PDB file of C-alpha atoms in Angstrom:
ATOM      1  CA  UNK A   1       3.185 -52.487 -27.675  1.00 40.00           C
ATOM      2  CA  UNK A   2       0.786 -50.277 -25.896  1.00 41.00           C
ATOM      3  CA  UNK A   3       2.200 -47.694 -23.535  1.00 43.00           C
ATOM      4  CA  UNK A   4       5.530 -47.549 -25.381  1.00 44.00           C
ATOM      5  CA  UNK A   5       7.320 -44.274 -24.780  1.00 49.00           C
ATOM      6  CA  UNK A   6       9.773 -44.468 -27.684  1.00 51.00           C
ATOM      7  CA  UNK A   7      10.636 -40.941 -28.792  1.00 57.00           C
ATOM      8  CA  UNK A   8       9.032 -39.852 -32.037  1.00 69.00           C
ATOM      9  CA  UNK A   9      11.084 -38.500 -34.928  1.00 83.00           C
ATOM     10  CA  UNK A  10      11.634 -34.776 -34.564  1.00 93.00           C
ATOM     11  CA  UNK A  11       9.478 -32.440 -36.621  1.00 96.00           C
ATOM     12  CA  UNK A  12      11.258 -29.405 -38.086  1.00 98.00           C
ATOM     13  CA  UNK A  13       9.362 -26.206 -38.837  1.00 98.00           C
ATOM     14  CA  UNK A  14      10.103 -22.499 -39.355  1.00 98.00           C
ATOM     15  CA  UNK A  15      10.602 -20.536 -36.146  1.00 98.00           C
ATOM     16  CA  UNK A  16       8.044 -17.982 -35.000  1.00 98.00           C
ATOM     17  CA  UNK A  17       8.535 -15.042 -32.647  1.00 97.00           C
ATOM     18  CA  UNK A  18       6.870 -16.967 -29.801  1.00 97.00           C
ATOM     19  CA  UNK A  19       9.765 -19.494 -29.890  1.00 98.00           C
ATOM     20  CA  UNK A  20      12.237 -16.870 -28.667  1.00 97.00           C
ATOM     21  CA  UNK A  21      12.133 -17.635 -24.947  1.00 96.00           C
ATOM     22  CA  UNK A  22      12.547 -21.404 -25.274  1.00 97.00           C
ATOM     23  CA  UNK A  23      15.307 -21.007 -27.893  1.00 97.00           C
ATOM     24  CA  UNK A  24      17.121 -18.546 -25.627  1.00 96.00           C
ATOM     25  CA  UNK A  25      16.937 -21.080 -22.798  1.00 96.00           C
ATOM     26  CA  UNK A  26      18.246 -23.887 -25.025  1.00 97.00           C
ATOM     27  CA  UNK A  27      21.048 -21.586 -26.159  1.00 94.00           C
ATOM     28  CA  UNK A  28      22.047 -20.789 -22.566  1.00 95.00           C
ATOM     29  CA  UNK A  29      21.929 -24.312 -21.155  1.00 94.00           C
ATOM     30  CA  UNK A  30      23.792 -25.858 -24.087  1.00 94.00           C
ATOM     31  CA  UNK A  31      26.579 -23.258 -24.091  1.00 93.00           C
ATOM     32  CA  UNK A  32      29.981 -24.941 -24.051  1.00 90.00           C
ATOM     33  CA  UNK A  33      33.546 -24.053 -25.049  1.00 83.00           C
ATOM     34  CA  UNK A  34      33.348 -27.145 -27.280  1.00 85.00           C
ATOM     35  CA  UNK A  35      31.344 -25.119 -29.792  1.00 88.00           C
ATOM     36  CA  UNK A  36      31.019 -21.512 -28.577  1.00 91.00           C
ATOM     37  CA  UNK A  37      33.461 -18.732 -29.376  1.00 94.00           C
ATOM     38  CA  UNK A  38      31.450 -16.150 -27.452  1.00 91.00           C
ATOM     39  CA  UNK A  39      31.558 -15.822 -23.658  1.00 90.00           C
ATOM     40  CA  UNK A  40      29.084 -17.808 -21.580  1.00 91.00           C
ATOM     41  CA  UNK A  41      25.763 -15.936 -21.469  1.00 91.00           C
ATOM     42  CA  UNK A  42      25.158 -13.967 -18.281  1.00 91.00           C
ATOM     43  CA  UNK A  43      22.094 -12.071 -17.055  1.00 92.00           C
ATOM     44  CA  UNK A  44      20.534  -9.828 -18.057  1.00 93.00           C
ATOM     45  CA  UNK A  45      19.995 -11.935 -21.187  1.00 93.00           C
ATOM     46  CA  UNK A  46      19.367 -10.301 -24.532  1.00 91.00           C
ATOM     47  CA  UNK A  47      16.343 -11.263 -26.587  1.00 94.00           C
ATOM     48  CA  UNK A  48      17.002 -14.324 -28.734  1.00 96.00           C
ATOM     49  CA  UNK A  49      15.520 -12.720 -31.855  1.00 97.00           C
ATOM     50  CA  UNK A  50      16.581  -9.227 -32.867  1.00 95.00           C
ATOM     51  CA  UNK A  51      16.987  -7.147 -36.030  1.00 94.00           C
ATOM     52  CA  UNK A  52      20.141  -9.065 -37.030  1.00 93.00           C
ATOM     53  CA  UNK A  53      18.707 -12.489 -36.092  1.00 95.00           C
ATOM     54  CA  UNK A  54      15.001 -12.575 -37.047  1.00 97.00           C
ATOM     55  CA  UNK A  55      12.822 -15.691 -36.682  1.00 98.00           C
ATOM     56  CA  UNK A  56      12.903 -16.140 -40.491  1.00 97.00           C
ATOM     57  CA  UNK A  57      16.534 -17.306 -40.237  1.00 97.00           C
ATOM     58  CA  UNK A  58      15.694 -20.195 -37.913  1.00 98.00           C
ATOM     59  CA  UNK A  59      14.254 -23.656 -38.166  1.00 98.00           C
ATOM     60  CA  UNK A  60      13.202 -25.360 -34.934  1.00 98.00           C
ATOM     61  CA  UNK A  61      12.890 -29.023 -34.050  1.00 98.00           C
ATOM     62  CA  UNK A  62       9.986 -30.287 -31.987  1.00 97.00           C
ATOM     63  CA  UNK A  63       9.752 -33.647 -30.264  1.00 94.00           C
ATOM     64  CA  UNK A  64       6.887 -34.736 -28.069  1.00 90.00           C
ATOM     65  CA  UNK A  65       5.230 -31.360 -28.648  1.00 90.00           C
ATOM     66  CA  UNK A  66       8.217 -29.440 -27.245  1.00 95.00           C
ATOM     67  CA  UNK A  67      10.838 -27.318 -28.988  1.00 97.00           C
ATOM     68  CA  UNK A  68      14.138 -29.168 -28.508  1.00 98.00           C
ATOM     69  CA  UNK A  69      16.558 -27.472 -30.887  1.00 98.00           C
ATOM     70  CA  UNK A  70      17.229 -25.011 -33.655  1.00 98.00           C
ATOM     71  CA  UNK A  71      19.421 -24.260 -36.622  1.00 98.00           C
ATOM     72  CA  UNK A  72      20.124 -20.756 -37.897  1.00 98.00           C
ATOM     73  CA  UNK A  73      20.502 -20.467 -41.642  1.00 98.00           C
ATOM     74  CA  UNK A  74      21.806 -17.156 -42.944  1.00 96.00           C
ATOM     75  CA  UNK A  75      23.804 -15.633 -45.743  1.00 96.00           C
ATOM     76  CA  UNK A  76      27.568 -15.667 -45.182  1.00 96.00           C
ATOM     77  CA  UNK A  77      27.875 -12.147 -46.651  1.00 96.00           C
ATOM     78  CA  UNK A  78      25.475  -9.464 -47.894  1.00 95.00           C
ATOM     79  CA  UNK A  79      27.160  -9.451 -51.325  1.00 97.00           C
ATOM     80  CA  UNK A  80      24.995 -10.196 -54.379  1.00 96.00           C
ATOM     81  CA  UNK A  81      27.789 -12.302 -55.876  1.00 97.00           C
ATOM     82  CA  UNK A  82      27.510 -14.587 -52.806  1.00 96.00           C
ATOM     83  CA  UNK A  83      23.701 -14.826 -52.734  1.00 96.00           C
ATOM     84  CA  UNK A  84      23.798 -18.443 -53.972  1.00 97.00           C
ATOM     85  CA  UNK A  85      25.290 -19.598 -50.649  1.00 98.00           C
ATOM     86  CA  UNK A  86      23.627 -20.172 -47.287  1.00 98.00           C
ATOM     87  CA  UNK A  87      25.507 -20.797 -44.062  1.00 98.00           C
ATOM     88  CA  UNK A  88      24.616 -22.686 -40.927  1.00 98.00           C
ATOM     89  CA  UNK A  89      25.332 -20.019 -38.311  1.00 97.00           C
ATOM     90  CA  UNK A  90      24.211 -21.854 -35.213  1.00 96.00           C
ATOM     91  CA  UNK A  91      22.803 -25.194 -34.154  1.00 97.00           C
ATOM     92  CA  UNK A  92      21.748 -26.289 -30.682  1.00 96.00           C
ATOM     93  CA  UNK A  93      19.927 -29.323 -29.309  1.00 96.00           C
ATOM     94  CA  UNK A  94      18.556 -29.539 -25.771  1.00 96.00           C
ATOM     95  CA  UNK A  95      20.475 -32.051 -23.649  1.00 91.00           C
ATOM     96  CA  UNK A  96      17.411 -34.259 -23.099  1.00 91.00           C
ATOM     97  CA  UNK A  97      16.966 -34.624 -26.881  1.00 93.00           C
ATOM     98  CA  UNK A  98      20.562 -35.513 -27.777  1.00 90.00           C
ATOM     99  CA  UNK A  99      21.197 -38.824 -29.452  1.00 89.00           C
ATOM    100  CA  UNK A 100      17.675 -38.919 -30.914  1.00 92.00           C
ATOM    101  CA  UNK A 101      18.376 -37.594 -34.412  1.00 95.00           C
ATOM    102  CA  UNK A 102      17.434 -33.989 -33.706  1.00 97.00           C
ATOM    103  CA  UNK A 103      20.742 -32.495 -34.877  1.00 96.00           C
ATOM    104  CA  UNK A 104      20.673 -34.632 -38.019  1.00 97.00           C
ATOM    105  CA  UNK A 105      17.062 -33.609 -38.750  1.00 97.00           C
ATOM    106  CA  UNK A 106      18.019 -29.941 -38.361  1.00 98.00           C
ATOM    107  CA  UNK A 107      21.039 -30.266 -40.686  1.00 98.00           C
ATOM    108  CA  UNK A 108      18.927 -32.049 -43.302  1.00 98.00           C
ATOM    109  CA  UNK A 109      16.220 -29.401 -43.000  1.00 98.00           C
ATOM    110  CA  UNK A 110      18.831 -26.656 -43.438  1.00 98.00           C
ATOM    111  CA  UNK A 111      20.060 -28.325 -46.633  1.00 98.00           C
ATOM    112  CA  UNK A 112      16.492 -28.632 -47.921  1.00 98.00           C
ATOM    113  CA  UNK A 113      15.684 -25.016 -47.022  1.00 98.00           C
ATOM    114  CA  UNK A 114      18.845 -23.897 -48.822  1.00 98.00           C
ATOM    115  CA  UNK A 115      17.675 -25.782 -51.910  1.00 97.00           C
ATOM    116  CA  UNK A 116      14.129 -24.400 -51.563  1.00 97.00           C
ATOM    117  CA  UNK A 117      15.502 -20.842 -51.480  1.00 95.00           C
ATOM    118  CA  UNK A 118      17.324 -21.462 -54.763  1.00 96.00           C
ATOM    119  CA  UNK A 119      20.833 -21.433 -53.325  1.00 97.00           C
ATOM    120  CA  UNK A 120      23.483 -23.806 -54.666  1.00 98.00           C
ATOM    121  CA  UNK A 121      25.789 -24.266 -51.681  1.00 98.00           C
ATOM    122  CA  UNK A 122      25.634 -24.502 -47.922  1.00 98.00           C
ATOM    123  CA  UNK A 123      28.616 -23.868 -45.681  1.00 98.00           C
ATOM    124  CA  UNK A 124      29.436 -23.776 -41.992  1.00 98.00           C
ATOM    125  CA  UNK A 125      32.243 -23.219 -39.533  1.00 97.00           C
ATOM    126  CA  UNK A 126      32.944 -25.668 -36.729  1.00 97.00           C
ATOM    127  CA  UNK A 127      35.635 -25.730 -34.066  1.00 97.00           C
ATOM    128  CA  UNK A 128      38.352 -28.273 -34.735  1.00 97.00           C
ATOM    129  CA  UNK A 129      37.933 -29.955 -31.351  1.00 95.00           C
ATOM    130  CA  UNK A 130      34.173 -30.491 -31.798  1.00 95.00           C
ATOM    131  CA  UNK A 131      34.469 -34.064 -33.082  1.00 95.00           C
ATOM    132  CA  UNK A 132      30.770 -35.005 -32.649  1.00 93.00           C
ATOM    133  CA  UNK A 133      29.605 -32.055 -34.779  1.00 95.00           C
ATOM    134  CA  UNK A 134      32.260 -32.684 -37.422  1.00 97.00           C
ATOM    135  CA  UNK A 135      31.209 -36.347 -37.687  1.00 96.00           C
ATOM    136  CA  UNK A 136      27.565 -35.324 -38.087  1.00 97.00           C
ATOM    137  CA  UNK A 137      28.350 -32.789 -40.813  1.00 98.00           C
ATOM    138  CA  UNK A 138      30.632 -35.216 -42.671  1.00 98.00           C
ATOM    139  CA  UNK A 139      27.950 -37.925 -42.540  1.00 98.00           C
ATOM    140  CA  UNK A 140      25.549 -35.425 -44.154  1.00 98.00           C
ATOM    141  CA  UNK A 141      27.871 -34.739 -47.094  1.00 98.00           C
ATOM    142  CA  UNK A 142      29.850 -31.741 -45.842  1.00 98.00           C
ATOM    143  CA  UNK A 143      33.571 -31.741 -46.623  1.00 98.00           C
ATOM    144  CA  UNK A 144      36.391 -29.778 -45.029  1.00 98.00           C
ATOM    145  CA  UNK A 145      37.166 -26.908 -47.398  1.00 98.00           C
ATOM    146  CA  UNK A 146      39.671 -25.087 -45.243  1.00 98.00           C
ATOM    147  CA  UNK A 147      41.201 -24.818 -41.804  1.00 98.00           C
ATOM    148  CA  UNK A 148      42.261 -21.677 -39.957  1.00 98.00           C
ATOM    149  CA  UNK A 149      44.834 -23.095 -37.514  1.00 98.00           C
ATOM    150  CA  UNK A 150      44.698 -21.760 -33.962  1.00 98.00           C
ATOM    151  CA  UNK A 151      42.073 -19.169 -34.937  1.00 97.00           C
ATOM    152  CA  UNK A 152      40.492 -19.010 -31.471  1.00 96.00           C
ATOM    153  CA  UNK A 153      41.895 -18.987 -27.942  1.00 95.00           C
ATOM    154  CA  UNK A 154      39.301 -20.814 -25.839  1.00 92.00           C
ATOM    155  CA  UNK A 155      39.778 -21.834 -22.217  1.00 89.00           C
ATOM    156  CA  UNK A 156      43.527 -21.280 -22.589  1.00 92.00           C
ATOM    157  CA  UNK A 157      43.924 -23.444 -25.729  1.00 94.00           C
ATOM    158  CA  UNK A 158      44.265 -22.478 -29.366  1.00 97.00           C
ATOM    159  CA  UNK A 159      41.540 -24.091 -31.452  1.00 97.00           C
ATOM    160  CA  UNK A 160      41.232 -24.450 -35.227  1.00 98.00           C
ATOM    161  CA  UNK A 161      38.306 -22.996 -37.144  1.00 98.00           C
ATOM    162  CA  UNK A 162      37.226 -25.618 -39.693  1.00 98.00           C
ATOM    163  CA  UNK A 163      35.339 -24.466 -42.779  1.00 98.00           C
ATOM    164  CA  UNK A 164      33.009 -27.056 -44.301  1.00 98.00           C
ATOM    165  CA  UNK A 165      30.601 -26.993 -47.203  1.00 98.00           C
ATOM    166  CA  UNK A 166      28.651 -28.924 -49.783  1.00 98.00           C
ATOM    167  CA  UNK A 167      26.564 -28.436 -52.882  1.00 98.00           C
ATOM    168  CA  UNK A 168      22.804 -28.716 -52.599  1.00 97.00           C
TER     169      UNK A 168
END
């Protein structure tokens, strides 16, 4: 079919400093109490990348030549005895790219990057009421490894912090 506008599969690549502005915008427009424990971003906005969150910790998804999402992959602690573990510490997909496999591609890329870096495990934390994210993670082999009941008070409701992980 000529002229078909079916979306192409997302391409995941390492982030570069020039991605900062678009990632900051995605972060702001996708903010929701469904997944955020920090207050809604307000101007003046901080830089997306900083000394604690350098581009090297991020993978970005592109679709149709545009950056449409990211995953942050860091170490859960600075301890040497924990260096074999990586942790998904943020994932966001632009609204217009949802439902097109971008989140799944980012999770798979995070698992592969964890393996490439020689780590043995990947973990994450997800809010108990974020059913779509939990389903995605479970479908990609993550299992619930612990629950901190009522760990966060968000929008007047106590929400569980669910710890998930898997071997790579």
